[in-house]
Every structure is written in C-alpha cells, then in structure tokens.
Amino acid sequence: MAYFLFFFYLFLFLILVKYLDRKNIIKIDPKIAAAAFLLKVVLACLYGYIFLRYYHGDDTWMYHRQGLEETAFLKRDPLHFLHSLIDPTSYSRYMMTTYWQELEYASLIKLLAILNVFSGGEYYVNAVLFSMLTFWGGYFYYRFFSKLFPGKEMLFLLVFFFFIPMVFWTSGIRKDGMIFLSSALFFYCLHRFMAERRTLFLLFSALALLLLSLNRNFVALSMVPASAAWLISHYRGSKPWKTFLFVYLISVFLFFLSSVTGPFNLPASFVQRQADFLALKGGSYVELDKLEPEPLSFLRLLPQAINHVFLRPFPGEYRAALYVFSSVETYLVLLVFLLFFIFPVKGIRQTLFSGPLLAVLFFALTNYLFIGFTIPFLGAIVRYRIVFESLLLAVAAAHVDWKKIATCSFT
C-alpha cells in the first residue's frame, strides 16, 4: 500500500503541474517543474534515509513519531484536535515553557498528523506530500526574482530548484521547508500587491507572515523591518537605501530598548535561545561565547557570529560526508560572492539598491546574524541558514557578469 500511495501522489502532482500549465496559471515549463519535483522527492527520501541510518533518526524521525501520536489523537477526539490547532497547550506533549514556543513546535507536528491521514502514516509517503507543499517555495522565489531580473530565469531555476544543498535541506520533514515556502510566498505576494494594488495579494502576504511565525517566530520578526522599509520607500518615493538605513537603525534601537520597556524583552529572548542551544553540547558543537542582553555583548560576539555562519564548516574540519558536502557548498557560495565583487554587471546600483532587493538582502543578513549569535552547532547552522544563503546566492549571481568571465576564460 505504501508503494502505491508513494507513486500515486507523485504522479498526481505531475498531472496537477501539467493542468496548471495548460490553464496558464503557472509560469514554468512543466518538464522543468517535473524534473525539479522528482529531484526534490528523491532528496527528501534520501534525507530521511541518511538521518535514520547514520544519525539515529534525528529530529525528522522524532517529528514523524510524534505526528503518528497526534494522528491517533485526531481520530480519537477530532474536535479537541481542532481546538489544539489554536491552543496546543490544551493538549501538550512537548513541555515548552511558553504558549508561543508550544505553538511554534506543534505546528509541524499538527501538519504531519493531518498528512498521516492521507499517507497511512508512512514516512516516505509523507516525504512526497511534504515536497508537494514546499515545491511552491522554489516556484514563488523563482517568480519573484524573475520579475526583478527578466531574461535571467534560467539562473533562478538553478538556484531554487536545482542547487542541491538548497533542495536537500528544504526537502526534509522539518521546519526549513515551511520557512522556505512561507517566506517565498510573502515576498512574491507583497511584490505583486505593490505592482497591482490588489488587496488579495496583501491578504496572502499576511497569511504567509502568519505561517512564518508559526514555524520560526524570530524569522517572522526579521521580516517586519525589511517589509516596512520596502513599503515606505515604495509609497514615499524616497531612496530605498536611505529608508532601509533609517528603519534598521530604529529597529536596532527598539530591539535593545525592549529590554527595559515594553511587553517583550527581545535581547533576553536571544540570550535564552542561545543558552538553550549551549546546554545541548555534543555533536558538531563549536565554541560560542555567552551572550548577554546588552549592546556591547552583541558587538563583542559579532566577529564570532560572522565566522560561524559565513565560513564554517572549514574544509577538512569534519570527515563525515554531510560536513564535506556543506563545506563545498559554503565555499562555492563564497566564490560566487567573490565573482560578484570582481565581475559586477553594468548598472548594478539600479537593481541592487532597489526596494525589493534590499528587503531580501536585509532579511537574509539579519537571519544570518541571528543564527550566528545563537546556534553553536555546525549541523544546525548549515540547515538553518540554507534559505537565506540561497537568497544571497541568487542576488549575487544575478549581478555577476558571466559573459565577461566566459570571455576571460577563453582568451
């Protein structure tokens, strides 16, 4: 039965893509979409196998087991299950310290509980169903960047559908794929709203932000100043870089001010998040100085955070295949960044300092710093940063003069 369901959903999605293409609803070659989806499913299954075979299941299989428990709860008491979607503390299994932590943790488990109804509780069938959802993250980012850079569609197909690290880490049954989907939907719909003034796209943007907050609330928080600066510069007609500089200076000020006033102490939240990670130890742990809820502490830790999130893992730092794979990925991306500075395209300021591009850059870089400040495990760093790394990669690659590089290589 599991094999039947696996291939049934696989072909069902391919038929859906073909239908959407015939109705002119999606803007992508159905053959490319099919190849991208098949790659995603293969890597989703490989993800599950690797972590079961070599890492004792890790979180992805733990989520699967908890999803099965939630499915039993759904069948036993469907009304209570529906209520627990809004208030997971009414049926808590996860022992989180706050309502929001409980809600954030439970969001993926509740989703898996529903998917299990259609998959029969089979992990690899869920991998197909999960890929059917997260595939659209790549599509919406592809469409967003293609609108900003007409004529470079193939480049964005490669980044968001065929860049193996990106596809691998966002295909596993974890929150990264949902963050990929919700952030892509947010940027795409907000851009469409500002271009077309259709309220429907603003509502979809709000829905995407809600979905983002349910999966990782600090990522949703980082979206607020990026989108605010983008909207202000768009509607006021001010220079985007000045608007973004002003908004982010105010945001940093409010971030630290929240430690002495207001309902949320944001610096303390980051300190607690780092402390929770530091308490775990083991695995791919790297030294990370203790963070304090004050500006100087964040400033002192900044070089260490940048080193961890931009440069690690170093080549040869670990011999395990995933770390070698991640090291190659890290330095391949750094090579593209280097090419961006050496061989920039003409008129780079016009696009790089536009509102939507600055929103993407500030969003990605903010999350890079969040990850560097709080996470002392290379495995988690690599996985957490992949969505933001792909955004930086897309921006950098779009501004590299590849024709000039090709000319230099043949002369």
PDB file of C-alpha atoms in Angstrom, residues 141-337:
ATOM      1  CA  TYR A 141      11.088  32.684  -5.245  1.00  0.00           C
ATOM      2  CA  TYR A 142      11.741  31.847  -8.897  1.00  0.00           C
ATOM      3  CA  ARG A 143       8.828  34.037  -9.972  1.00  0.00           C
ATOM      4  CA  PHE A 144       9.785  36.864  -7.598  1.00  0.00           C
ATOM      5  CA  PHE A 145      13.377  37.088  -8.832  1.00  0.00           C
ATOM      6  CA  SER A 146      12.378  36.561 -12.474  1.00  0.00           C
ATOM      7  CA  LYS A 147      10.156  39.636 -12.285  1.00  0.00           C
ATOM      8  CA  LEU A 148      13.094  41.655 -10.948  1.00  0.00           C
ATOM      9  CA  PHE A 149      15.594  40.276 -13.495  1.00  0.00           C
ATOM     10  CA  PRO A 150      13.838  39.491 -16.802  1.00  0.00           C
ATOM     11  CA  GLY A 151      15.978  37.295 -19.022  1.00  0.00           C
ATOM     12  CA  LYS A 152      17.731  35.527 -16.131  1.00  0.00           C
ATOM     13  CA  GLU A 153      15.045  32.934 -15.439  1.00  0.00           C
ATOM     14  CA  MET A 154      17.410  30.001 -16.014  1.00  0.00           C
ATOM     15  CA  LEU A 155      19.729  31.277 -13.297  1.00  0.00           C
ATOM     16  CA  PHE A 156      16.912  31.328 -10.748  1.00  0.00           C
ATOM     17  CA  LEU A 157      15.695  27.902 -11.819  1.00  0.00           C
ATOM     18  CA  LEU A 158      19.166  26.605 -10.970  1.00  0.00           C
ATOM     19  CA  VAL A 159      19.296  28.326  -7.579  1.00  0.00           C
ATOM     20  CA  PHE A 160      15.814  27.491  -6.307  1.00  0.00           C
ATOM     21  CA  PHE A 161      15.159  24.120  -7.958  1.00  0.00           C
ATOM     22  CA  PHE A 162      18.499  22.509  -8.782  1.00  0.00           C
ATOM     23  CA  PHE A 163      21.014  23.840  -6.232  1.00  0.00           C
ATOM     24  CA  ILE A 164      21.408  20.504  -4.447  1.00  0.00           C
ATOM     25  CA  PRO A 165      22.128  21.803  -0.895  1.00  0.00           C
ATOM     26  CA  MET A 166      19.106  24.081  -1.080  1.00  0.00           C
ATOM     27  CA  VAL A 167      16.815  21.307  -2.335  1.00  0.00           C
ATOM     28  CA  PHE A 168      18.187  18.738   0.132  1.00  0.00           C
ATOM     29  CA  TRP A 169      17.820  20.791   3.313  1.00  0.00           C
ATOM     30  CA  THR A 170      14.385  22.182   2.433  1.00  0.00           C
ATOM     31  CA  SER A 171      13.026  18.777   1.397  1.00  0.00           C
ATOM     32  CA  GLY A 172      13.455  17.030   4.734  1.00  0.00           C
ATOM     33  CA  ILE A 173      10.438  16.798   7.011  1.00  0.00           C
ATOM     34  CA  ARG A 174      11.433  19.706   9.221  1.00  0.00           C
ATOM     35  CA  LYS A 175      10.532  23.377   9.522  1.00  0.00           C
ATOM     36  CA  ASP A 176      13.074  24.608   6.980  1.00  0.00           C
ATOM     37  CA  GLY A 177      10.869  23.669   4.041  1.00  0.00           C
ATOM     38  CA  MET A 178       7.891  25.522   5.508  1.00  0.00           C
ATOM     39  CA  ILE A 179      10.051  28.598   6.179  1.00  0.00           C
ATOM     40  CA  PHE A 180      11.176  28.398   2.553  1.00  0.00           C
ATOM     41  CA  LEU A 181       7.551  28.258   1.385  1.00  0.00           C
ATOM     42  CA  SER A 182       6.134  30.993   3.632  1.00  0.00           C
ATOM     43  CA  SER A 183       8.972  33.492   3.095  1.00  0.00           C
ATOM     44  CA  ALA A 184       8.787  32.985  -0.688  1.00  0.00           C
ATOM     45  CA  LEU A 185       5.018  33.464  -0.688  1.00  0.00           C
ATOM     46  CA  PHE A 186       5.409  36.639   1.388  1.00  0.00           C
ATOM     47  CA  PHE A 187       7.944  38.300  -0.932  1.00  0.00           C
ATOM     48  CA  TYR A 188       6.095  37.265  -4.084  1.00  0.00           C
ATOM     49  CA  CYS A 189       2.663  38.432  -2.911  1.00  0.00           C
ATOM     50  CA  LEU A 190       3.924  41.702  -1.418  1.00  0.00           C
ATOM     51  CA  HIS A 191       5.678  42.499  -4.684  1.00  0.00           C
ATOM     52  CA  ARG A 192       2.509  41.706  -6.635  1.00  0.00           C
ATOM     53  CA  PHE A 193       0.480  43.881  -4.245  1.00  0.00           C
ATOM     54  CA  MET A 194       2.719  46.895  -4.749  1.00  0.00           C
ATOM     55  CA  ALA A 195       2.717  46.396  -8.528  1.00  0.00           C
ATOM     56  CA  GLU A 196      -1.021  45.760  -8.955  1.00  0.00           C
ATOM     57  CA  ARG A 197      -2.651  47.223  -5.803  1.00  0.00           C
ATOM     58  CA  ARG A 198      -4.838  44.124  -5.415  1.00  0.00           C
ATOM     59  CA  THR A 199      -5.943  43.559  -1.818  1.00  0.00           C
ATOM     60  CA  LEU A 200      -5.943  39.790  -2.314  1.00  0.00           C
ATOM     61  CA  PHE A 201      -2.146  39.767  -2.559  1.00  0.00           C
ATOM     62  CA  LEU A 202      -1.861  41.776   0.668  1.00  0.00           C
ATOM     63  CA  LEU A 203      -4.071  39.214   2.413  1.00  0.00           C
ATOM     64  CA  PHE A 204      -1.866  36.391   1.105  1.00  0.00           C
ATOM     65  CA  SER A 205       1.190  38.274   2.383  1.00  0.00           C
ATOM     66  CA  ALA A 206      -0.380  38.457   5.851  1.00  0.00           C
ATOM     67  CA  LEU A 207      -1.208  34.748   5.699  1.00  0.00           C
ATOM     68  CA  ALA A 208       2.383  33.954   4.696  1.00  0.00           C
ATOM     69  CA  LEU A 209       3.723  36.029   7.599  1.00  0.00           C
ATOM     70  CA  LEU A 210       1.421  34.154   9.983  1.00  0.00           C
ATOM     71  CA  LEU A 211       2.630  30.834   8.610  1.00  0.00           C
ATOM     72  CA  LEU A 212       6.218  32.009   9.014  1.00  0.00           C
ATOM     73  CA  SER A 213       5.609  32.980  12.643  1.00  0.00           C
ATOM     74  CA  LEU A 214       4.092  29.558  13.362  1.00  0.00           C
ATOM     75  CA  ASN A 215       7.250  27.855  12.159  1.00  0.00           C
ATOM     76  CA  ARG A 216      10.014  30.138  13.468  1.00  0.00           C
ATOM     77  CA  ASN A 217       8.878  33.381  15.046  1.00  0.00           C
ATOM     78  CA  PHE A 218      12.246  35.175  15.014  1.00  0.00           C
ATOM     79  CA  VAL A 219      12.357  34.754  11.217  1.00  0.00           C
ATOM     80  CA  ALA A 220       8.898  36.326  11.007  1.00  0.00           C
ATOM     81  CA  LEU A 221      10.109  39.125  13.276  1.00  0.00           C
ATOM     82  CA  SER A 222      13.035  39.821  10.933  1.00  0.00           C
ATOM     83  CA  MET A 223      10.592  40.179   8.044  1.00  0.00           C
ATOM     84  CA  VAL A 224       8.873  43.173   9.687  1.00  0.00           C
ATOM     85  CA  PRO A 225      11.590  45.868   9.281  1.00  0.00           C
ATOM     86  CA  ALA A 226      12.532  44.546   5.809  1.00  0.00           C
ATOM     87  CA  SER A 227       8.965  44.784   4.506  1.00  0.00           C
ATOM     88  CA  ALA A 228       8.286  48.065   6.352  1.00  0.00           C
ATOM     89  CA  ALA A 229      11.307  49.757   4.764  1.00  0.00           C
ATOM     90  CA  TRP A 230      10.338  48.369   1.362  1.00  0.00           C
ATOM     91  CA  LEU A 231       6.767  49.679   1.663  1.00  0.00           C
ATOM     92  CA  ILE A 232       7.871  53.095   2.956  1.00  0.00           C
ATOM     93  CA  SER A 233      10.404  53.619   0.171  1.00  0.00           C
ATOM     94  CA  HIS A 234       7.860  52.477  -2.425  1.00  0.00           C
ATOM     95  CA  TYR A 235       4.991  54.712  -1.346  1.00  0.00           C
ATOM     96  CA  ARG A 236       7.020  57.747  -0.294  1.00  0.00           C
ATOM     97  CA  GLY A 237       9.260  57.613  -3.340  1.00  0.00           C
ATOM     98  CA  SER A 238      12.357  58.024  -1.169  1.00  0.00           C
ATOM     99  CA  LYS A 239      15.730  56.487  -1.963  1.00  0.00           C
ATOM    100  CA  PRO A 240      15.482  52.865  -0.768  1.00  0.00           C
ATOM    101  CA  TRP A 241      18.972  52.672   0.759  1.00  0.00           C
ATOM    102  CA  LYS A 242      18.298  55.733   2.926  1.00  0.00           C
ATOM    103  CA  THR A 243      14.945  54.347   4.039  1.00  0.00           C
ATOM    104  CA  PHE A 244      16.404  50.951   4.895  1.00  0.00           C
ATOM    105  CA  LEU A 245      19.272  52.524   6.829  1.00  0.00           C
ATOM    106  CA  PHE A 246      16.857  54.645   8.840  1.00  0.00           C
ATOM    107  CA  VAL A 247      14.384  51.798   9.518  1.00  0.00           C
ATOM    108  CA  TYR A 248      17.117  49.405  10.627  1.00  0.00           C
ATOM    109  CA  LEU A 249      18.773  51.952  12.914  1.00  0.00           C
ATOM    110  CA  ILE A 250      15.389  52.474  14.559  1.00  0.00           C
ATOM    111  CA  SER A 251      14.841  48.694  14.697  1.00  0.00           C
ATOM    112  CA  VAL A 252      18.174  48.089  16.455  1.00  0.00           C
ATOM    113  CA  PHE A 253      17.358  50.858  18.924  1.00  0.00           C
ATOM    114  CA  LEU A 254      13.899  49.373  19.648  1.00  0.00           C
ATOM    115  CA  PHE A 255      15.390  45.892  19.920  1.00  0.00           C
ATOM    116  CA  PHE A 256      17.616  46.895  22.841  1.00  0.00           C
ATOM    117  CA  LEU A 257      15.055  49.320  24.276  1.00  0.00           C
ATOM    118  CA  SER A 258      12.659  46.378  24.668  1.00  0.00           C
ATOM    119  CA  SER A 259      14.915  45.071  27.459  1.00  0.00           C
ATOM    120  CA  VAL A 260      13.870  47.950  29.722  1.00  0.00           C
ATOM    121  CA  THR A 261      10.357  48.695  28.484  1.00  0.00           C
ATOM    122  CA  GLY A 262       7.507  47.011  26.649  1.00  0.00           C
ATOM    123  CA  PRO A 263       5.904  43.552  26.918  1.00  0.00           C
ATOM    124  CA  PHE A 264       8.722  41.640  25.134  1.00  0.00           C
ATOM    125  CA  ASN A 265      12.374  41.580  26.150  1.00  0.00           C
ATOM    126  CA  LEU A 266      13.929  40.699  22.794  1.00  0.00           C
ATOM    127  CA  PRO A 267      17.622  40.670  23.847  1.00  0.00           C
ATOM    128  CA  ALA A 268      16.736  38.355  26.738  1.00  0.00           C
ATOM    129  CA  SER A 269      14.891  36.072  24.309  1.00  0.00           C
ATOM    130  CA  PHE A 270      18.027  35.755  22.202  1.00  0.00           C
ATOM    131  CA  VAL A 271      20.160  35.132  25.269  1.00  0.00           C
ATOM    132  CA  GLN A 272      17.754  32.377  26.367  1.00  0.00           C
ATOM    133  CA  ARG A 273      17.695  30.853  22.900  1.00  0.00           C
ATOM    134  CA  GLN A 274      21.498  30.708  22.859  1.00  0.00           C
ATOM    135  CA  ALA A 275      21.542  29.256  26.392  1.00  0.00           C
ATOM    136  CA  ASP A 276      19.119  26.503  25.340  1.00  0.00           C
ATOM    137  CA  PHE A 277      21.443  25.529  22.480  1.00  0.00           C
ATOM    138  CA  LEU A 278      24.590  25.780  24.611  1.00  0.00           C
ATOM    139  CA  ALA A 279      23.052  23.387  27.138  1.00  0.00           C
ATOM    140  CA  LEU A 280      22.834  20.646  24.499  1.00  0.00           C
ATOM    141  CA  LYS A 281      26.586  20.248  23.770  1.00  0.00           C
ATOM    142  CA  GLY A 282      27.834  17.232  21.790  1.00  0.00           C
ATOM    143  CA  GLY A 283      27.611  16.621  18.041  1.00  0.00           C
ATOM    144  CA  SER A 284      29.069  19.359  15.866  1.00  0.00           C
ATOM    145  CA  TYR A 285      29.432  21.799  18.751  1.00  0.00           C
ATOM    146  CA  VAL A 286      31.700  24.819  18.181  1.00  0.00           C
ATOM    147  CA  GLU A 287      32.769  27.298  20.824  1.00  0.00           C
ATOM    148  CA  LEU A 288      30.475  30.288  21.132  1.00  0.00           C
ATOM    149  CA  ASP A 289      30.901  32.937  23.817  1.00  0.00           C
ATOM    150  CA  LYS A 290      27.987  33.510  26.136  1.00  0.00           C
ATOM    151  CA  LEU A 291      25.653  36.287  25.044  1.00  0.00           C
ATOM    152  CA  GLU A 292      24.363  38.946  27.450  1.00  0.00           C
ATOM    153  CA  PRO A 293      21.255  41.136  26.887  1.00  0.00           C
ATOM    154  CA  GLU A 294      23.221  44.316  26.216  1.00  0.00           C
ATOM    155  CA  PRO A 295      24.561  46.008  23.056  1.00  0.00           C
ATOM    156  CA  LEU A 296      28.265  45.593  23.882  1.00  0.00           C
ATOM    157  CA  SER A 297      27.846  41.839  24.320  1.00  0.00           C
ATOM    158  CA  PHE A 298      26.267  41.534  20.863  1.00  0.00           C
ATOM    159  CA  LEU A 299      29.035  43.704  19.411  1.00  0.00           C
ATOM    160  CA  ARG A 300      31.784  41.599  21.029  1.00  0.00           C
ATOM    161  CA  LEU A 301      30.231  38.400  19.714  1.00  0.00           C
ATOM    162  CA  LEU A 302      29.722  39.767  16.178  1.00  0.00           C
ATOM    163  CA  PRO A 303      33.076  38.560  14.672  1.00  0.00           C
ATOM    164  CA  GLN A 304      32.497  35.091  16.087  1.00  0.00           C
ATOM    165  CA  ALA A 305      28.939  35.003  14.750  1.00  0.00           C
ATOM    166  CA  ILE A 306      30.067  36.102  11.277  1.00  0.00           C
ATOM    167  CA  ASN A 307      32.831  33.482  11.250  1.00  0.00           C
ATOM    168  CA  HIS A 308      30.484  30.653  12.211  1.00  0.00           C
ATOM    169  CA  VAL A 309      27.679  31.456   9.805  1.00  0.00           C
ATOM    170  CA  PHE A 310      29.669  32.626   6.758  1.00  0.00           C
ATOM    171  CA  LEU A 311      32.836  30.489   6.860  1.00  0.00           C
ATOM    172  CA  ARG A 312      32.028  27.244   8.673  1.00  0.00           C
ATOM    173  CA  PRO A 313      32.430  24.374   8.226  1.00  0.00           C
ATOM    174  CA  PHE A 314      36.031  24.845   7.148  1.00  0.00           C
ATOM    175  CA  PRO A 315      37.447  22.440   4.521  1.00  0.00           C
ATOM    176  CA  GLY A 316      38.586  19.282   6.304  1.00  0.00           C
ATOM    177  CA  GLU A 317      37.032  20.335   9.619  1.00  0.00           C
ATOM    178  CA  TYR A 318      34.936  17.159   9.712  1.00  0.00           C
ATOM    179  CA  ARG A 319      35.264  13.977   7.673  1.00  0.00           C
ATOM    180  CA  ALA A 320      31.581  12.998   7.711  1.00  0.00           C
ATOM    181  CA  ALA A 321      30.046  13.211   4.233  1.00  0.00           C
ATOM    182  CA  LEU A 322      27.400  15.803   5.146  1.00  0.00           C
ATOM    183  CA  TYR A 323      30.047  18.166   6.528  1.00  0.00           C
ATOM    184  CA  VAL A 324      32.275  17.738   3.485  1.00  0.00           C
ATOM    185  CA  PHE A 325      29.214  18.411   1.344  1.00  0.00           C
ATOM    186  CA  SER A 326      28.399  21.524   3.413  1.00  0.00           C
ATOM    187  CA  SER A 327      31.977  22.787   3.275  1.00  0.00           C
ATOM    188  CA  VAL A 328      31.973  22.573  -0.534  1.00  0.00           C
ATOM    189  CA  GLU A 329      28.628  24.385  -0.561  1.00  0.00           C
ATOM    190  CA  THR A 330      29.923  27.139   1.747  1.00  0.00           C
ATOM    191  CA  TYR A 331      32.982  27.922  -0.318  1.00  0.00           C
ATOM    192  CA  LEU A 332      31.164  27.598  -3.632  1.00  0.00           C
ATOM    193  CA  VAL A 333      28.776  30.306  -2.444  1.00  0.00           C
ATOM    194  CA  LEU A 334      31.713  32.419  -1.232  1.00  0.00           C
ATOM    195  CA  LEU A 335      33.267  32.039  -4.691  1.00  0.00           C
ATOM    196  CA  VAL A 336      30.108  33.481  -6.270  1.00  0.00           C
ATOM    197  CA  PHE A 337      30.261  36.353  -3.763  1.00  0.00           C
TER     198      PHE A 337
END
